[in-house]
C-alpha angles and dihedrals in degrees: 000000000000123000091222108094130219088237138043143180126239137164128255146175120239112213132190148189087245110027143062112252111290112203108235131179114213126163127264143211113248122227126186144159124275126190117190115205126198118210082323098325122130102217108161150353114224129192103226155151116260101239136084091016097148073062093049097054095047093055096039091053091044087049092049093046092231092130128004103206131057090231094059079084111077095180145355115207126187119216122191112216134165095276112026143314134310119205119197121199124186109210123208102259095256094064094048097092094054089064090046085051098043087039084058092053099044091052089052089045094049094061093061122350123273105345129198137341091296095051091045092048094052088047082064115033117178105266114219115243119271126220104228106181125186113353105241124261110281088232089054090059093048092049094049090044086058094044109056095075094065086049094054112084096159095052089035082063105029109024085212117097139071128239133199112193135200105225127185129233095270081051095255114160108247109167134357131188117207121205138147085245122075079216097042095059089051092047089047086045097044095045085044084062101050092036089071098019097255120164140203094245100186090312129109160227125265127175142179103237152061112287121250133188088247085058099051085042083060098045093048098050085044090060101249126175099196145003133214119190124193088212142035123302121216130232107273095039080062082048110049084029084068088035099069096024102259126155112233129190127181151190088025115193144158096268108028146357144194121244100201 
């Protein structure tokens, strides 16, 4: 475990139409760095919340391709540091020279944006087909929509931080990951998962953000059947959503919702 915690505590001033500026105190999300190493490889930063980062790590590195399988990762170990936090994975041998091939591409990507025909079409992989079964019921959407508040306690003390939830086919609520990055919840999700051998069966995803294509990429390669977003998509999260077969649904409220 790391000794950075997921809330703090720091000092405002309240101020009103009607009256002079009032110090308050009122808890915060925390954000930090967080590097992920591979075998000794540094791969990515993330901005992220300091908590379920062994989850972090599974779904990130699900989400990369870089394993398949929960078990190509032998151990995940957290390392406090000035800045931030390092987290160093040991992949099984087999996956090793995913992480040297994608490392050659990030340091070309990182002088000057996506570069060249190789970088854009690594920025968008072909995404297996999902089967997506039976849409759930239009009642289960709506009662998971009205329950995740209630299953959210970071975001409950701080309103600032994003959830992805695992809901079941009658739209209970199973499992929910909390972060500061709308990413970083479906990778902790998604790892959480595979950590326990949880599957979708015949539930689905439902998270509190736009969509975004990188969204849609993650849910696909997790084997989702569906996606429910609170807010907008954009247009290539529609795209590569019909694409691969997944079911999207967007701007979920209480009241309505857009099947894309």
């Amino acid at each position: 475990m790391t000794s950075i915690p997921p809330l703090g505590e720091r000092a405002f001033t309240r101020i009103t139409a009607s009256a002079p500026g009032e110090p308050i105190s009122r808890r915060v999300a925390e954000e930090t760095p967080v590097a992920i190493e591979y075998d000794g490889l540094g791969y990515a930063v993330l901005m992220a919340t300091p908590a379920d980062l062994d989850d972090l790590v599974l779904g990130f590195s699900l989400a990369e391709r870089l394993i398949d399988r929960p078990e190509q990762i032998a151990e995940i170990s957290p390392h406090d540091v000035d800045r931030g936090i390092i987290l160093r994975a040991s992949l099984a041998s087999e996956c090793r020279p995913r992480v040297a091939d994608r490392v050659r591409h990030r340091l070309s990507e990182s002088s000057c944006g996506l570069c060249g025909i190789e970088n854009l079409e690594q920025a968008l992989r072909p995404l297996p087909m999902v089967e997506a079964g039976p849409p759930p019921a239009d009642a289960a959407l709506f009662r998971a929509v009205a329950a995740l508040g209630d299953c959210q306690p970071l975001n409950r003390a701080t309103g600032a931080m994003h959830a992805a939830a695992l809901c079941g086919p009658g739209g209970d609520i199973r499992l929910v990951r909390e972060d500061v990055g709308r990413h970083n919840a479906l990778d902790k999700l998604i790892g959480a998962m595979a950590r326990i051998g949880q599957g979708w069966d015949g539930g689905f995803a439902l998270v509190t953000s736009r969509c975004s294509f990188e969204l849609v990429e993650k849910a696909v390669l997790a084997g989702c059947p569906t996606l429910v977003a609170i807010s907008a998509p954009t247009g290539l999260a529609i795209d590569r959503a019909k694409q691969a077969g997944l079911r999207l649904i967007v701007l979920a409220r209480g009241d309505a919702m857009l099947l894309a």
